[in-house]
Amino acid sequence: MKVLQERSLAPFHTFGIEVAAEHIIVAESPRELVAIWQDEQYCSLPKMVVGQGSNILFCEDYAGVIVLNRIRGVEVTETADSYLLHVGAGEDWHQLVSSTIENNMPGLENLALIPGCVGSSPIQNIGAYGVELKDVCQYVDVIELETGKQSRIAAEDCQFGYRDSVFKHAMKNTHAIVAVGLCLSKHWQPNISYGPLAKFDAEDVTPQAIFDEVCRIRQLKLPDPKVLGNAGSFFKNPVVESKLRDKLLTLYPDMPSYAMADGSYKLAAGWLIDRCGLKGYQSGGAKVHEQQALVLINHHHATAQDVLTLARHVVSSVAQKFGVSLEHEVRFMNAHQETTLAEVQS
């Protein structure tokens, strides 16, 4: 393991906010992860495993150890029907997607250009354009940090939900993801059900064409975190009962809504925020992105407090106008542990 001399976390999370950690350590193997947890110097301190920090808001300086997961490696095997990928948690997600397309192993093209490491993908059950990680995940390899015991969690036991999994709950503080197993069918079928992709003809569309279009749309709508600090979609798309959805449709006939299997409806958080007139709204150095209202950006040397104040205003505005409660998709970290917008003092 490599102990970094710097304490600034700005280079290690995509919001780029100037916060610090007591210690920053790079782990390149499961053994090194366990060694950090068992090191007497760090055992009494809070610890957090971070990939690229693409879904985190540090609300204040972190009073513990940030562990950068850099476990690499991609192994590919085949069956008659599938390509089986075993991918280290520290691999870059988009680079993996790009590589599979280049090597004629389609199935991930809808998930192109999602920032972050592979190890983060099961935690959020990442998804885009009609596809979620759970659709291609075969297993997740984890390590129990206190004991070093490694185990394999089958996809059906990962409790995948909408931007949710067991790794956000029962395993959040006790285990780290070290690898993810993906299964890509050789009998590829395009998923072009999502609006912007519906222009394609299922009979002749190629994985490369879908990949290129997803990248084009995301680059058009979403800011590059290397240019404008952000954590992607800040809020989850809210799920509401049919009664509220029907009421809102009478007032806003153009409101997007998507039926869920249980009879509820998913609304588009970005549309709700936009209809509140919040695109471009600014609080200190933080701002609602002018092209995509779902994204809050570090516009100009934003502090964590700037982002929190802006997020509270967005939540309050949507609740007042639509009676809908927004929940943040971004993980909030205080000095010692994960927290929520409601828990953070204003």
Tab-separated table of N, CA, C and O in Angstrom, residues 228-299:
chain	number	residue	atom	x	y	z
A	228	LEU	N	-15.991	21.090	-15.073
A	228	LEU	CA	-16.881	21.612	-14.041
A	228	LEU	C	-17.135	20.512	-13.024
A	228	LEU	O	-17.735	19.475	-13.350
A	229	GLY	N	-16.663	20.703	-11.812
A	229	GLY	CA	-16.835	19.678	-10.789
A	229	GLY	C	-18.291	19.331	-10.565
A	229	GLY	O	-19.138	20.220	-10.431
A	230	ASN	N	-18.605	18.049	-10.536
A	230	ASN	CA	-19.964	17.595	-10.269
A	230	ASN	C	-19.932	16.109	-9.940
A	230	ASN	O	-18.915	15.441	-10.122
A	231	ALA	N	-21.050	15.599	-9.473
A	231	ALA	CA	-21.150	14.180	-9.145
A	231	ALA	C	-22.246	13.516	-9.962
A	231	ALA	O	-22.907	12.578	-9.515
A	232	GLY	N	-22.455	14.011	-11.181
A	232	GLY	CA	-23.490	13.430	-12.038
A	232	GLY	C	-24.876	13.757	-11.509
A	232	GLY	O	-25.107	14.820	-10.923
A	233	SER	N	-25.796	12.841	-11.700
A	233	SER	CA	-27.177	13.065	-11.247
A	233	SER	C	-27.195	13.209	-9.729
A	233	SER	O	-26.870	12.261	-9.005
A	234	PHE	N	-27.589	14.378	-9.253
A	234	PHE	CA	-27.531	14.649	-7.815
A	234	PHE	C	-28.712	14.019	-7.087
A	234	PHE	O	-28.592	13.604	-5.944
A	235	PHE	N	-29.866	13.947	-7.765
A	235	PHE	CA	-31.080	13.433	-7.137
A	235	PHE	C	-31.579	12.184	-7.869
A	235	PHE	O	-31.411	12.057	-9.086
A	236	LYS	N	-32.214	11.304	-7.123
A	236	LYS	CA	-32.875	10.153	-7.722
A	236	LYS	C	-34.167	10.606	-8.386
A	236	LYS	O	-34.795	11.583	-7.955
A	237	ASN	N	-34.576	9.885	-9.419
A	237	ASN	CA	-35.904	10.114	-9.976
A	237	ASN	C	-36.930	9.609	-8.966
A	237	ASN	O	-36.899	8.427	-8.589
A	238	PRO	N	-37.824	10.465	-8.485
A	238	PRO	CA	-38.748	10.044	-7.423
A	238	PRO	C	-39.807	9.070	-7.936
A	238	PRO	O	-40.240	9.148	-9.080
A	239	VAL	N	-40.201	8.168	-7.069
A	239	VAL	CA	-41.266	7.216	-7.368
A	239	VAL	C	-42.486	7.610	-6.539
A	239	VAL	O	-42.393	7.772	-5.316
A	240	VAL	N	-43.637	7.788	-7.195
A	240	VAL	CA	-44.846	8.264	-6.521
A	240	VAL	C	-46.014	7.316	-6.785
A	240	VAL	O	-45.990	6.525	-7.729
A	241	GLU	N	-47.004	7.433	-5.951
A	241	GLU	CA	-48.221	6.645	-6.139
A	241	GLU	C	-48.997	7.164	-7.363
A	241	GLU	O	-48.871	8.330	-7.756
A	242	SER	N	-49.792	6.282	-7.942
A	242	SER	CA	-50.526	6.637	-9.159
A	242	SER	C	-51.481	7.807	-8.933
A	242	SER	O	-51.694	8.628	-9.840
A	243	LYS	N	-52.023	7.928	-7.725
A	243	LYS	CA	-52.967	9.010	-7.428
A	243	LYS	C	-52.294	10.368	-7.576
A	243	LYS	O	-52.861	11.288	-8.191
A	244	LEU	N	-51.078	10.511	-7.044
A	244	LEU	CA	-50.361	11.780	-7.157
A	244	LEU	C	-49.929	12.014	-8.596
A	244	LEU	O	-50.035	13.140	-9.111
A	245	ARG	N	-49.480	10.986	-9.254
A	245	ARG	CA	-49.074	11.126	-10.659
A	245	ARG	C	-50.238	11.603	-11.505
A	245	ARG	O	-50.081	12.518	-12.339
A	246	ASP	N	-51.419	11.009	-11.316
A	246	ASP	CA	-52.589	11.401	-12.107
A	246	ASP	C	-52.985	12.850	-11.824
A	246	ASP	O	-53.358	13.597	-12.738
A	247	LYS	N	-52.895	13.255	-10.572
A	247	LYS	CA	-53.214	14.630	-10.197
A	247	LYS	C	-52.262	15.608	-10.884
A	247	LYS	O	-52.680	16.636	-11.421
A	248	LEU	N	-50.962	15.274	-10.875
A	248	LEU	CA	-49.971	16.149	-11.483
A	248	LEU	C	-50.152	16.228	-12.999
A	248	LEU	O	-49.950	17.280	-13.609
A	249	LEU	N	-50.557	15.108	-13.611
A	249	LEU	CA	-50.758	15.109	-15.062
A	249	LEU	C	-51.901	16.034	-15.497
A	249	LEU	O	-51.871	16.571	-16.603
A	250	THR	N	-52.895	16.191	-14.637
A	250	THR	CA	-53.978	17.117	-14.985
A	250	THR	C	-53.474	18.559	-15.005
A	250	THR	O	-53.991	19.399	-15.750
A	251	LEU	N	-52.464	18.843	-14.184
A	251	LEU	CA	-51.897	20.187	-14.115
A	251	LEU	C	-50.761	20.376	-15.114
A	251	LEU	O	-50.561	21.481	-15.639
A	252	TYR	N	-50.020	19.285	-15.364
A	252	TYR	CA	-48.848	19.347	-16.247
A	252	TYR	C	-48.904	18.161	-17.218
A	252	TYR	O	-48.260	17.127	-17.002
A	253	PRO	N	-49.695	18.284	-18.275
A	253	PRO	CA	-49.893	17.155	-19.198
A	253	PRO	C	-48.613	16.666	-19.865
A	253	PRO	O	-48.569	15.518	-20.334
A	254	ASP	N	-47.588	17.517	-19.929
A	254	ASP	CA	-46.343	17.116	-20.588
A	254	ASP	C	-45.340	16.491	-19.616
A	254	ASP	O	-44.207	16.213	-19.996
A	255	MET	N	-45.755	16.257	-18.381
A	255	MET	CA	-44.849	15.700	-17.383
A	255	MET	C	-44.477	14.255	-17.717
A	255	MET	O	-45.355	13.400	-17.846
A	256	PRO	N	-43.204	13.936	-17.855
A	256	PRO	CA	-42.813	12.535	-18.110
A	256	PRO	C	-43.088	11.667	-16.886
A	256	PRO	O	-42.885	12.092	-15.746
A	257	SER	N	-43.555	10.463	-17.128
A	257	SER	CA	-43.735	9.491	-16.047
A	257	SER	C	-43.601	8.096	-16.627
A	257	SER	O	-43.931	7.864	-17.797
A	258	TYR	N	-43.105	7.187	-15.799
A	258	TYR	CA	-42.811	5.831	-16.266
A	258	TYR	C	-43.406	4.828	-15.282
A	258	TYR	O	-43.131	4.870	-14.075
A	259	ALA	N	-44.232	3.940	-15.811
A	259	ALA	CA	-44.914	2.958	-14.969
A	259	ALA	C	-43.927	1.960	-14.375
A	259	ALA	O	-43.028	1.478	-15.062
A	260	MET	N	-44.120	1.643	-13.104
A	260	MET	CA	-43.310	0.650	-12.398
A	260	MET	C	-44.115	-0.635	-12.253
A	260	MET	O	-45.351	-0.636	-12.367
A	261	ALA	N	-43.427	-1.725	-11.979
A	261	ALA	CA	-44.092	-3.028	-11.904
A	261	ALA	C	-45.135	-3.089	-10.783
A	261	ALA	O	-46.112	-3.844	-10.872
A	262	ASP	N	-44.938	-2.291	-9.725
A	262	ASP	CA	-45.850	-2.353	-8.581
A	262	ASP	C	-47.024	-1.387	-8.690
A	262	ASP	O	-47.805	-1.218	-7.748
A	263	GLY	N	-47.172	-0.732	-9.842
A	263	GLY	CA	-48.281	0.192	-10.032
A	263	GLY	C	-47.954	1.635	-9.716
A	263	GLY	O	-48.776	2.526	-9.970
A	264	SER	N	-46.785	1.887	-9.165
A	264	SER	CA	-46.360	3.260	-8.918
A	264	SER	C	-45.723	3.831	-10.185
A	264	SER	O	-45.604	3.135	-11.198
A	265	TYR	N	-45.301	5.090	-10.102
A	265	TYR	CA	-44.729	5.754	-11.284
A	265	TYR	C	-43.440	6.478	-10.918
A	265	TYR	O	-43.342	7.111	-9.861
A	266	LYS	N	-42.476	6.378	-11.819
A	266	LYS	CA	-41.224	7.112	-11.664
A	266	LYS	C	-41.340	8.425	-12.438
A	266	LYS	O	-41.730	8.441	-13.604
A	267	LEU	N	-41.021	9.529	-11.765
A	267	LEU	CA	-41.021	10.841	-12.400
A	267	LEU	C	-39.594	11.271	-12.708
A	267	LEU	O	-38.644	10.757	-12.124
A	268	ALA	N	-39.444	12.208	-13.610
A	268	ALA	CA	-38.116	12.693	-13.996
A	268	ALA	C	-37.725	13.867	-13.109
A	268	ALA	O	-38.279	14.967	-13.230
A	269	ALA	N	-36.772	13.630	-12.218
A	269	ALA	CA	-36.363	14.672	-11.273
A	269	ALA	C	-35.865	15.913	-12.003
A	269	ALA	O	-36.148	17.047	-11.597
A	270	GLY	N	-35.117	15.714	-13.088
A	270	GLY	CA	-34.603	16.847	-13.841
A	270	GLY	C	-35.717	17.722	-14.389
A	270	GLY	O	-35.614	18.961	-14.391
A	271	TRP	N	-36.795	17.097	-14.860
A	271	TRP	CA	-37.945	17.848	-15.395
A	271	TRP	C	-38.595	18.659	-14.282
A	271	TRP	O	-38.945	19.839	-14.481
A	272	LEU	N	-38.764	18.053	-13.116
A	272	LEU	CA	-39.385	18.753	-11.986
A	272	LEU	C	-38.564	19.976	-11.585
A	272	LEU	O	-39.108	21.059	-11.351
A	273	ILE	N	-37.249	19.795	-11.514
A	273	ILE	CA	-36.361	20.901	-11.126
A	273	ILE	C	-36.397	21.993	-12.183
A	273	ILE	O	-36.466	23.188	-11.867
A	274	ASP	N	-36.389	21.588	-13.438
A	274	ASP	CA	-36.443	22.546	-14.543
A	274	ASP	C	-37.730	23.361	-14.488
A	274	ASP	O	-37.722	24.600	-14.661
A	275	ARG	N	-38.871	22.699	-14.235
A	275	ARG	CA	-40.155	23.400	-14.203
A	275	ARG	C	-40.272	24.334	-12.997
A	275	ARG	O	-41.163	25.190	-12.968
A	276	CYS	N	-39.383	24.183	-12.049
A	276	CYS	CA	-39.318	25.143	-10.940
A	276	CYS	C	-38.483	26.369	-11.321
A	276	CYS	O	-38.288	27.277	-10.493
A	277	GLY	N	-37.984	26.378	-12.542
A	277	GLY	CA	-37.198	27.504	-13.019
A	277	GLY	C	-35.817	27.595	-12.406
A	277	GLY	O	-35.251	28.691	-12.280
A	278	LEU	N	-35.240	26.444	-12.082
A	278	LEU	CA	-33.987	26.445	-11.331
A	278	LEU	C	-32.736	26.231	-12.178
A	278	LEU	O	-31.625	26.273	-11.641
A	279	LYS	N	-32.876	25.990	-13.457
A	279	LYS	CA	-31.669	25.890	-14.277
A	279	LYS	C	-30.882	27.188	-14.181
A	279	LYS	O	-31.422	28.281	-14.398
A	280	GLY	N	-29.604	27.070	-13.841
A	280	GLY	CA	-28.767	28.252	-13.705
A	280	GLY	C	-28.838	28.900	-12.339
A	280	GLY	O	-28.090	29.853	-12.064
A	281	TYR	N	-29.726	28.421	-11.463
A	281	TYR	CA	-29.824	29.000	-10.117
A	281	TYR	C	-28.531	28.741	-9.359
A	281	TYR	O	-27.981	27.643	-9.399
A	282	GLN	N	-28.054	29.755	-8.645
A	282	GLN	CA	-26.735	29.671	-8.023
A	282	GLN	C	-26.806	30.000	-6.542
A	282	GLN	O	-27.575	30.857	-6.109
A	283	SER	N	-25.987	29.292	-5.762
A	283	SER	CA	-25.818	29.581	-4.342
A	283	SER	C	-24.328	29.572	-4.047
A	283	SER	O	-23.692	28.511	-4.081
A	284	GLY	N	-23.758	30.733	-3.819
A	284	GLY	CA	-22.313	30.809	-3.663
A	284	GLY	C	-21.635	30.330	-4.933
A	284	GLY	O	-21.960	30.757	-6.034
A	285	GLY	N	-20.710	29.389	-4.779
A	285	GLY	CA	-20.008	28.863	-5.947
A	285	GLY	C	-20.659	27.647	-6.565
A	285	GLY	O	-20.135	27.075	-7.520
A	286	ALA	N	-21.811	27.228	-6.033
A	286	ALA	CA	-22.520	26.054	-6.554
A	286	ALA	C	-23.693	26.499	-7.424
A	286	ALA	O	-24.310	27.537	-7.170
A	287	LYS	N	-24.010	25.693	-8.435
A	287	LYS	CA	-25.008	26.116	-9.417
A	287	LYS	C	-25.751	24.908	-9.978
A	287	LYS	O	-25.172	23.823	-10.113
A	288	VAL	N	-27.025	25.097	-10.309
A	288	VAL	CA	-27.776	24.097	-11.067
A	288	VAL	C	-27.332	24.220	-12.524
A	288	VAL	O	-27.376	25.307	-13.101
A	289	HIS	N	-26.922	23.097	-13.091
A	289	HIS	CA	-26.391	23.142	-14.452
A	289	HIS	C	-27.453	23.652	-15.431
A	289	HIS	O	-28.628	23.288	-15.334
A	290	GLU	N	-27.018	24.488	-16.369
A	290	GLU	CA	-27.969	25.147	-17.259
A	290	GLU	C	-28.507	24.241	-18.363
A	290	GLU	O	-29.539	24.534	-18.965
A	291	GLN	N	-27.807	23.121	-18.641
A	291	GLN	CA	-28.300	22.178	-19.651
A	291	GLN	C	-29.017	20.975	-19.031
A	291	GLN	O	-29.870	20.372	-19.674
A	292	GLN	N	-28.668	20.634	-17.807
A	292	GLN	CA	-29.273	19.472	-17.159
A	292	GLN	C	-29.522	19.807	-15.693
A	292	GLN	O	-28.599	19.836	-14.880
A	293	ALA	N	-30.792	20.047	-15.375
A	293	ALA	CA	-31.154	20.510	-14.035
A	293	ALA	C	-30.900	19.470	-12.953
A	293	ALA	O	-30.890	19.796	-11.764
A	294	LEU	N	-30.709	18.221	-13.344
A	294	LEU	CA	-30.468	17.154	-12.375
A	294	LEU	C	-29.054	17.205	-11.806
A	294	LEU	O	-28.753	16.530	-10.826
A	295	VAL	N	-28.197	18.025	-12.409
A	295	VAL	CA	-26.789	18.075	-12.023
A	295	VAL	C	-26.479	19.389	-11.310
A	295	VAL	O	-26.775	20.471	-11.832
A	296	LEU	N	-25.889	19.289	-10.129
A	296	LEU	CA	-25.388	20.461	-9.419
A	296	LEU	C	-23.881	20.525	-9.656
A	296	LEU	O	-23.188	19.511	-9.562
A	297	ILE	N	-23.382	21.720	-9.945
A	297	ILE	CA	-21.981	21.838	-10.335
A	297	ILE	C	-21.203	22.767	-9.412
A	297	ILE	O	-21.755	23.661	-8.773
A	298	ASN	N	-19.908	22.501	-9.348
A	298	ASN	CA	-18.957	23.389	-8.685
A	298	ASN	C	-18.601	24.463	-9.713
A	298	ASN	O	-17.659	24.315	-10.475
A	299	HIS	N	-19.390	25.525	-9.726
A	299	HIS	CA	-19.259	26.540	-10.771
A	299	HIS	C	-18.024	27.415	-10.572
A	299	HIS	O	-17.313	27.735	-11.528
